[in-house]
Structure formats: structure tokens, C-alpha cells
DNA sequence: AAGCCGTGCAACCGCACATGA
DNA sequence: ATCATGTGCGGTTGCACGGCT
């Protein structure tokens, strides 16, 4: 026996909202505030499901919502957070004032996924397709010549652009949010200089751009972050967590830099296969 | 002008979780 | 501890719209 429906679906209106219905919601909320949404249709004089009213309010009518296009900074923020925590749209949306989870989800599905795909990057893992094919070939114990062919055949239609990690996300409570995602007290900062990496503490709550996870993290977030650290340690550039000065050079330079960027990724694929010990050392937590 | 197709986005669905009796 | 109910969330659908043939 399933859960009873929240309303009589046969007798409530569905589909697009009219301006009159919007006005009723706005008038009701301005007068009574947000309370029990199941009572809103009745009290506001709407023949709608309460859930539908809540959705209309949170996704469209709320006065603090932005209705303009996403900025490049917001786009970078979405890409980075998706790479780190996956499709947790509500969390990502909380980093973007005035945006809803529905906004972010739609933007991802209609724009960013395609953009990454055209750059030769798998939107799910944020890894280059070449790397995925390489790993797949390794798992299947395929001859190396097949792997090489796979690499050659998966060159992106558009040269990959490095993603410049936003140094500071719009909200100040990022650390708390990420701590919630992967558990508190598990962070340390990592900073790159010319010679080596310095492990340091996070200096401010909004400086989470370089946070790495030490232990007891959800598999997806942990593996993603660890992989990037591995690549950095191996002297290989990676998407998203590229140190800012290097990223800036890529941003400012010509297409030849894009070529070398692609080459560095392909090189990292080969390094990972030839020197598996580079990976092993970082998994001993 | 009409039909087709791709795109963007609002809205819906169903499940999971939170909360209070 | 259990159940009922409200809320949050991610995935998916459906429709309006514009461009193209």
C-alpha cells in the first residue's frame, strides 16, 4: 500500500501558471508568509496542488530570484562544484545567490553538459574521454596499440579550455557546506609554489578552492579530489584545480597552449599507466 | 506558409528524509 | 518505535518558441 496522494490530482489544475494564479500566491505569501503549503491552495483560493504552489514560489515567484542569464563566474562555480560533489543541485544552487536548484539543473543539462562534451570531457566524471578509454582498455586487458588508437580517435572537436577555478565563491559559508558534504575536520589546504607543494591550513572560511579530503569521504567526492592531487603531484595539469597562475597563462595564451594542454592530459594518461605507483601512494589513508 | 527539429525551461513525478504526534 | 504528513530533492517530461528547409 503506497502513500496517499497529497491532493486530489483529478480535480486540481495542472500545467502552466496564469498571471492571476501568480498574483494569488504572491498576495497570500505577502500577507501570511510561508507556512504549510498544503493549506495554501485552499486559503489562497487556488485550484492547485500545494506542492505545485511551493514549486511555483521557490522556482519562479520568490522576490530574491535572478531571472537573467548565468554569468561566466557562476558557470565556473557550477562546473567546479559539480566536479567535486556531483549533481547535488540544491547545494550548488546555495552557492549562487538568486539561483534555484532547478535553474542550475536546467543550465547544466542544456548548456554545460554539451559544452564539456564538445571539449572532450565526460560530464559525469569530468575526465577526458581519452583517459576513460585508456582506463577501460586497461581493465579489459586490451593491447596497448588499441589504447593508442582509442586516444587518437577521441580527440575533442574543440580544443579543451582549462577551467579557472573561482578563488572565492559568492557565499561566505562554503567551508561549512563542504564540511557537511564530506564530514567536518577532514580538510587541509594545499598550495603550490614553484618548487613543491606546501600543506597548510585553510586560512579563511571562503577559501575552499584548494581543499582536499583526507579520509572518510563519500567515494565520489574523495576520489575526484584525490585524483586531482595525484595529477598535480605528478606535475601534470588537471581540470578545475589548476593552480591559478598556470591557469592564467593558459587563459591568456594562444591555441598552441591549448594544444599543449591537451597533450599534457594525454601525457598524464600515459604516466598513470606506466607509473601506477604514482597513484598507489595516495590511497593509503 | 507549413512542417520539422532542436533548444530552453517550467512543471511534474516519485522517492527520501524530517518532524511531530 | 511507529505512523502520518510535510518538505526537499534529483530526474524527467512536455510545451512554447525560434530557426531552418
Coordinates of C-alpha atoms (C1' of nucleotides) in Angstrom, one line a residue:
Chain A
X1 CA 0.0 0.0 0.0
X2 CA 1.6 3.2 -1.1
X3 CA 1.4 6.7 0.3
X4 CA -1.8 8.5 -0.3
X5 CA -1.6 11.4 -2.8
X6 CA -1.2 14.9 -1.3
X7 CA -4.2 16.1 -3.2
X8 CA -7.0 15.0 -5.5
X9 CA -5.0 15.0 -8.7
X10 CA -8.0 14.6 -10.8
X11 CA -9.6 17.8 -9.6
X12 CA -6.6 20.2 -9.4
X13 CA -5.3 22.3 -12.2
X14 CA -2.0 21.4 -13.8
X15 CA 0.3 22.9 -16.3
X16 CA 1.4 26.5 -16.8
X17 CA 0.5 29.1 -14.3
X18 CA -1.5 32.2 -15.2
X19 CA -0.7 35.7 -14.0
X20 CA -3.8 35.6 -11.9
X21 CA -2.7 32.5 -10.1
X22 CA 0.8 34.0 -9.6
X23 CA -0.9 37.1 -8.1
X24 CA -2.9 35.0 -5.7
X25 CA 0.3 33.2 -4.4
X26 CA 2.1 36.5 -4.1
X27 CA -0.7 38.1 -2.3
X28 CA -1.1 35.2 0.1
X29 CA 2.6 35.0 0.9
X30 CA 2.9 38.7 1.4
X31 CA 0.0 38.6 3.8
X32 CA 0.7 35.3 5.7
X33 CA 4.2 34.4 4.9
X34 CA 5.3 30.9 4.1
X35 CA 3.8 28.2 6.2
X36 CA 2.1 24.9 5.5
X37 CA 2.0 24.7 1.7
X38 CA -0.8 22.1 1.7
X39 CA -3.1 24.7 3.1
X40 CA -2.0 27.4 0.7
X41 CA -4.3 26.5 -2.3
X42 CA -7.4 26.4 -0.1
X43 CA -6.5 29.7 1.7
X44 CA -5.3 31.5 -1.4
X45 CA -8.2 30.4 -3.5
X46 CA -6.3 28.3 -5.9
X47 CA -7.3 25.0 -7.5
X48 CA -3.7 23.7 -7.4
X49 CA -1.8 21.1 -5.5
X50 CA 0.1 22.5 -2.5
X51 CA 3.3 21.0 -3.8
X52 CA 2.8 22.8 -7.1
X53 CA 2.3 26.1 -5.3
X54 CA 5.5 25.6 -3.4
X55 CA 7.4 24.8 -6.6
X56 CA 6.0 27.9 -8.3
X57 CA 7.0 30.1 -5.4
X58 CA 10.5 28.7 -4.9
X59 CA 11.4 28.4 -8.6
X60 CA 9.8 31.5 -10.0
X61 CA 8.0 33.9 -7.8
X62 CA 10.4 34.4 -4.9
X63 CA 11.5 38.0 -5.0
X64 CA 15.2 37.3 -4.5
X65 CA 15.5 35.2 -7.6
X66 CA 17.6 36.3 -10.6
X67 CA 15.9 35.8 -14.0
X68 CA 18.9 36.8 -16.2
X69 CA 21.5 34.6 -17.8
X70 CA 24.2 32.9 -15.9
X71 CA 27.5 34.7 -15.7
X72 CA 30.8 33.1 -16.6
X73 CA 31.7 33.2 -12.9
X74 CA 28.5 31.3 -12.0
X75 CA 29.2 28.8 -14.8
X76 CA 32.7 28.2 -13.4
X77 CA 31.3 27.7 -10.0
X78 CA 28.8 25.2 -11.2
X79 CA 31.4 23.2 -13.1
X80 CA 33.8 23.1 -10.2
X81 CA 31.2 22.1 -7.7
X82 CA 29.7 19.5 -10.0
X83 CA 33.1 18.1 -10.5
X84 CA 33.6 17.9 -6.7
X85 CA 30.2 16.9 -5.4
X86 CA 28.3 15.7 -8.4
X87 CA 24.7 16.5 -9.2
X88 CA 23.8 17.9 -5.8
X89 CA 21.9 20.7 -7.4
X90 CA 20.5 22.2 -4.2
X91 CA 24.0 22.6 -2.7
X92 CA 25.3 24.1 -5.8
X93 CA 22.4 26.5 -6.0
X94 CA 23.1 27.6 -2.4
X95 CA 26.5 28.9 -3.6
X96 CA 24.8 31.0 -6.3
X97 CA 22.6 33.7 -4.7
X98 CA 19.3 34.2 -6.6
X99 CA 19.5 30.8 -8.4
X100 CA 17.4 27.7 -7.7
X101 CA 18.3 24.1 -8.0
X102 CA 16.0 23.9 -10.9
X103 CA 17.9 26.8 -12.6
X104 CA 21.2 25.2 -12.1
X105 CA 20.0 21.7 -13.2
X106 CA 18.5 23.1 -16.3
X107 CA 21.6 25.1 -17.1
X108 CA 23.7 22.0 -16.6
X109 CA 21.5 19.8 -18.8
X110 CA 21.1 22.2 -21.6
X111 CA 24.4 24.1 -21.8
X112 CA 27.2 22.8 -19.6
X113 CA 26.9 19.1 -20.4
X114 CA 27.2 19.8 -24.1
X115 CA 30.0 22.2 -23.6
X116 CA 32.1 19.7 -21.7
X117 CA 31.2 17.0 -24.2
X118 CA 32.4 19.2 -27.1
X119 CA 35.6 19.8 -25.1
X120 CA 36.2 16.1 -25.0
X121 CA 35.4 15.8 -21.3
X122 CA 33.0 13.3 -19.8
X123 CA 30.3 15.4 -18.0
X124 CA 29.9 12.7 -15.4
X125 CA 33.4 12.1 -14.3
X126 CA 34.9 15.3 -15.6
X127 CA 37.7 13.2 -17.0
X128 CA 38.9 13.5 -20.6
X129 CA 37.4 10.8 -22.8
X130 CA 40.9 9.7 -23.7
X131 CA 41.6 8.9 -20.1
X132 CA 38.4 7.0 -19.8
X133 CA 39.1 4.9 -22.9
X134 CA 42.6 4.3 -21.6
X135 CA 41.3 3.1 -18.3
X136 CA 38.7 1.0 -20.0
X137 CA 41.2 -0.6 -22.2
X138 CA 43.4 -1.3 -19.2
X139 CA 40.6 -3.0 -17.4
X140 CA 39.8 -5.1 -20.4
X141 CA 43.5 -6.0 -20.8
X142 CA 43.5 -4.8 -24.3
X143 CA 46.7 -4.5 -26.3
X144 CA 48.4 -1.1 -26.0
X145 CA 48.0 -0.4 -29.7
X146 CA 44.3 -0.4 -29.3
X147 CA 44.6 2.1 -26.4
X148 CA 46.7 4.3 -28.6
X149 CA 44.1 4.1 -31.4
X150 CA 41.4 5.0 -28.9
X151 CA 43.3 8.0 -27.9
X152 CA 43.8 9.2 -31.4
X153 CA 40.1 8.7 -32.2
X154 CA 38.8 10.6 -29.3
X155 CA 40.4 13.9 -29.9
X156 CA 37.9 16.6 -28.9
X157 CA 36.1 18.5 -31.6
X158 CA 37.0 21.7 -29.8
X159 CA 40.3 22.0 -28.0
X160 CA 39.8 21.8 -24.3
X161 CA 39.9 25.1 -22.4
X162 CA 41.3 25.0 -18.9
X163 CA 38.8 25.9 -16.2
X164 CA 39.9 28.7 -14.0
X165 CA 38.8 27.7 -10.5
X166 CA 36.9 30.5 -8.8
X167 CA 39.1 31.5 -5.9
X168 CA 36.2 32.7 -3.9
X169 CA 32.7 31.5 -4.3
X170 CA 29.9 34.1 -3.8
X171 CA 28.8 32.9 -0.4
X172 CA 30.9 33.0 2.7
X173 CA 29.7 29.8 4.3
X174 CA 31.3 27.5 1.8
X175 CA 33.5 25.7 4.2
X176 CA 30.6 24.7 6.4
X177 CA 28.7 23.4 3.4
X178 CA 31.6 21.4 2.1
X179 CA 32.3 20.1 5.6
X180 CA 28.7 19.0 5.7
X181 CA 29.2 17.2 2.4
X182 CA 32.4 15.3 3.3
X183 CA 32.5 15.4 7.1
X184 CA 33.9 18.0 9.4
X185 CA 37.6 18.4 10.3
X186 CA 38.8 16.5 7.3
X187 CA 40.3 19.3 5.4
X188 CA 43.6 20.7 4.9
X189 CA 44.7 23.2 2.4
X190 CA 47.2 22.6 -0.3
X191 CA 49.2 25.2 -2.1
X192 CA 51.5 25.0 -4.9
X193 CA 54.6 27.2 -5.4
X194 CA 57.4 26.9 -8.0
X195 CA 59.3 24.1 -6.2
X196 CA 56.8 22.0 -4.4
X197 CA 53.6 21.8 -2.5
X198 CA 53.0 23.1 0.9
X199 CA 50.4 21.6 3.1
X200 CA 48.7 24.3 5.1
X201 CA 45.6 25.0 7.0
X202 CA 42.7 26.8 5.4
X203 CA 43.2 30.4 6.1
X204 CA 39.7 31.7 5.7
X205 CA 36.2 30.2 5.5
X206 CA 35.7 31.2 2.0
X207 CA 39.0 29.8 0.8
X208 CA 37.9 26.3 -0.1
X209 CA 39.1 26.3 -3.6
X210 CA 42.1 24.1 -2.8
X211 CA 40.6 22.0 -0.1
X212 CA 41.5 18.3 -0.3
X213 CA 40.0 15.4 1.6
X214 CA 41.9 13.2 3.9
X215 CA 39.6 10.4 4.9
X216 CA 36.1 9.2 5.4
X217 CA 34.6 11.0 2.5
X218 CA 31.9 10.0 0.1
X219 CA 33.5 8.0 -2.6
X220 CA 32.7 10.3 -5.4
X221 CA 34.0 13.4 -3.8
X222 CA 37.0 11.8 -2.3
X223 CA 38.2 10.0 -5.4
X224 CA 37.7 13.1 -7.5
X225 CA 39.7 15.3 -5.2
X226 CA 42.4 12.7 -4.7
X227 CA 42.8 12.1 -8.4
X228 CA 43.4 15.8 -8.9
X229 CA 46.0 15.9 -6.1
X230 CA 47.7 12.8 -7.7
X231 CA 47.8 14.6 -11.0
X232 CA 49.2 17.7 -9.5
X233 CA 51.9 15.8 -7.6
X234 CA 52.9 14.1 -10.8
X235 CA 53.5 17.5 -12.3
X236 CA 50.5 17.2 -14.6
X237 CA 47.9 19.8 -15.0
X238 CA 44.3 18.9 -14.5
X239 CA 40.9 20.4 -15.0
X240 CA 39.4 22.6 -12.3
X241 CA 42.2 22.5 -9.7
X242 CA 44.9 24.0 -11.9
X243 CA 46.9 26.5 -9.9
X244 CA 45.8 29.9 -10.7
X245 CA 49.0 31.4 -12.3
X246 CA 49.3 28.5 -14.6
X247 CA 45.6 28.7 -15.5
X248 CA 46.0 32.4 -16.2
X249 CA 48.9 31.6 -18.6
X250 CA 46.6 29.2 -20.4
X251 CA 43.8 31.7 -20.5
X252 CA 46.0 34.4 -21.9
X253 CA 47.9 32.3 -24.4
X254 CA 47.1 31.2 -27.9
X255 CA 45.7 27.9 -29.3
X256 CA 49.2 26.4 -29.2
X257 CA 48.8 26.5 -25.4
X258 CA 45.5 24.7 -25.8
X259 CA 47.3 22.0 -27.8
X260 CA 50.0 21.6 -25.1
X261 CA 47.2 21.5 -22.5
X262 CA 45.6 18.6 -24.4
X263 CA 49.0 17.0 -24.8
X264 CA 49.6 17.3 -21.1
X265 CA 46.4 15.5 -20.3
X266 CA 47.2 12.7 -22.8
X267 CA 50.6 12.5 -21.2
X268 CA 49.0 12.1 -17.8
X269 CA 47.1 9.2 -19.2
X270 CA 50.3 7.5 -20.2
X271 CA 52.1 8.3 -17.0
X272 CA 49.2 6.8 -15.0
X273 CA 49.6 3.6 -16.9
X274 CA 53.4 3.5 -16.9
X275 CA 53.9 4.5 -13.2
X276 CA 51.0 3.1 -11.2
X277 CA 52.9 3.7 -8.0
X278 CA 52.2 7.4 -8.5
X279 CA 48.6 6.5 -7.7
X280 CA 49.1 4.0 -5.0
X281 CA 50.8 6.3 -2.6
X282 CA 47.8 8.5 -2.2
X283 CA 45.3 5.8 -1.4
X284 CA 46.9 4.7 1.9
X285 CA 44.6 6.6 4.2
Chain B
dA1 C1' 3.2 29.1 -45.5
dA2 C1' 3.8 24.8 -43.4
dG3 C1' 6.2 21.3 -41.3
dC4 C1' 10.2 19.7 -38.9
dC5 C1' 13.6 19.9 -35.4
dG6 C1' 16.5 21.5 -31.7
dT7 C1' 16.6 24.2 -27.5
dG8 C1' 15.3 26.2 -23.1
dC9 C1' 12.8 26.0 -19.2
dA10 C1' 8.6 25.5 -16.3
dA11 C1' 6.4 21.9 -14.2
dC12 C1' 5.6 17.3 -12.7
dC13 C1' 6.8 12.8 -10.5
dG14 C1' 8.3 9.8 -7.2
dC15 C1' 11.3 8.8 -3.7
dA16 C1' 13.9 10.1 0.6
dC17 C1' 14.2 12.5 4.6
dA18 C1' 12.5 15.3 8.6
dT19 C1' 9.3 16.0 12.1
dG20 C1' 5.8 15.7 15.3
dA21 C1' 2.0 13.1 17.4
Chain C
dA1 C1' 9.1 2.7 18.0
dT2 C1' 5.7 3.6 14.6
dC3 C1' 3.0 6.1 11.6
dA4 C1' 1.2 10.1 9.1
dT5 C1' 2.3 14.1 7.0
dG6 C1' 5.1 17.9 5.1
dT7 C1' 9.2 19.2 2.7
dG8 C1' 13.4 18.6 -0.2
dC9 C1' 15.5 16.9 -4.0
dG10 C1' 17.0 14.8 -8.5
dG11 C1' 15.3 13.0 -12.7
dT12 C1' 12.2 13.5 -16.3
dT13 C1' 8.6 15.3 -19.2
dG14 C1' 6.0 18.4 -22.0
dC15 C1' 5.4 22.6 -24.2
dA16 C1' 6.5 27.1 -26.3
dC17 C1' 9.5 29.2 -29.3
dG18 C1' 12.7 30.2 -32.9
dG19 C1' 15.5 28.7 -36.8
dC20 C1' 15.8 26.1 -40.9
dT21 C1' 14.2 23.7 -45.0

